[in-house]
DNA sequence: AGTCCCACTTAGAATTGTGACA
DNA sequence: TGTCACAATTCTAAGTGGGACT
């Protein structure tokens, strides 16, 4: 199919979908996120999921409840002769439609507005404002939990240690999970076998977290925490809960007493955004060129991804891609050494040697050869940089923190201060998602 | 105090779009 | 003008956490 034809097919499809793409909310036309129901297929859980491969049945209009304004016309049911399961008018929730998850009928699948909508933007901003508020409380919170590391009250002691781990290691809260889900843990659900005391005060963390991603870290803990963990492990087997007096609900109830609205997840947002802000500020004004500044940003972004344990599987073609880069470097180096020979000869007024195919090359002035040498060197540098960064980032996912954890105003303000075009950091989707942050002051600090 | 229900955010993988280069 | 590599987007699973109910 040629270009023109492809474009026409695309436009045709867009036209057909146009009527599902928008919702009027409080009189404003807003973009809808996922307006397609999930097609039938085999369930693909992550990790060792007990329901792996189960058949996921087709969803029909009769399965779907829609949520519209009281006076809004009911959207036409797309399958003739069928009808919606229910039509509601609930303005206390944000979903536009939902159906029961066919794999786990106790759960729901929702249609929401898109990330770029006013509603999502507002709630995103509130999330970051709450995390910023934690700055005013964090010192007191740290003092409090440190004082409780040795508490005689076991619940208090476990709350103190858990809060410390969430603060220092950016662990997730760790809600209870059912037996029909993959066996993963967060802070409150850590097992004895997941946290091993090594040489004091080193604690070894080894567990599967969200999406069955492995978390492994040897961590130099506060000696009082090390001691407390040893105590929590006493008389238990490996599969017993480390924090037997604790769950997320108790932990969050406690956190709310320390700061209004504080929950465990706020610490991850706080940790990520503070780290980015600090690292960008420390990076200095950076007299360098824009690409160098972008590399600095990436470096900070990578630090955050490591803290949050955002991983990806190494791409299948990674080693082939590395090989290809190496070949290009080798070729460029061979070219460079040939140019250097030519340069030496040219300086003596001699013609260049024949090339590898035995063909005579053109006579060039020493200046022209110098120029070619410079460009070959630049090329080699670039390839070597690319290779290092590719290897360095092969199992780290930078995107997740950018989308969910880093206050976009930190990035926008840094770009303004350093004259880096924001488009170099945020793609089209992120620019739309973060439109609420674009007018922030260049002096903004998290 | 524990359980269930509900609604929302966060997550990596899969798929699709693109632009550079042969 | 096709191919390939990377970026962007889509997909949907898997978390968090509030609140009602028992």
XYZ file of C-alpha atoms in Angstrom, chain A residues 291-292 295 298 322 325 329 377-393:
24
model
C 22.573 17.719 24.396
C 24.807 17.715 27.470
C 22.137 13.938 29.334
C 18.510 11.660 31.874
C 25.329 -3.400 20.544
C 27.230 -0.089 17.086
C 32.851 2.231 15.730
C 36.277 11.663 15.716
C 32.927 13.263 16.505
C 31.180 10.273 15.019
C 33.223 7.817 17.085
C 32.502 9.793 20.257
C 28.812 9.759 19.524
C 28.691 6.012 18.860
C 30.645 5.297 22.018
C 28.318 7.507 24.034
C 25.289 5.796 22.500
C 26.718 2.405 23.330
C 27.479 3.249 26.934
C 24.056 4.767 27.499
C 22.286 1.863 25.792
C 24.072 -0.670 27.970
C 23.536 1.486 31.026
C 19.784 1.758 30.510
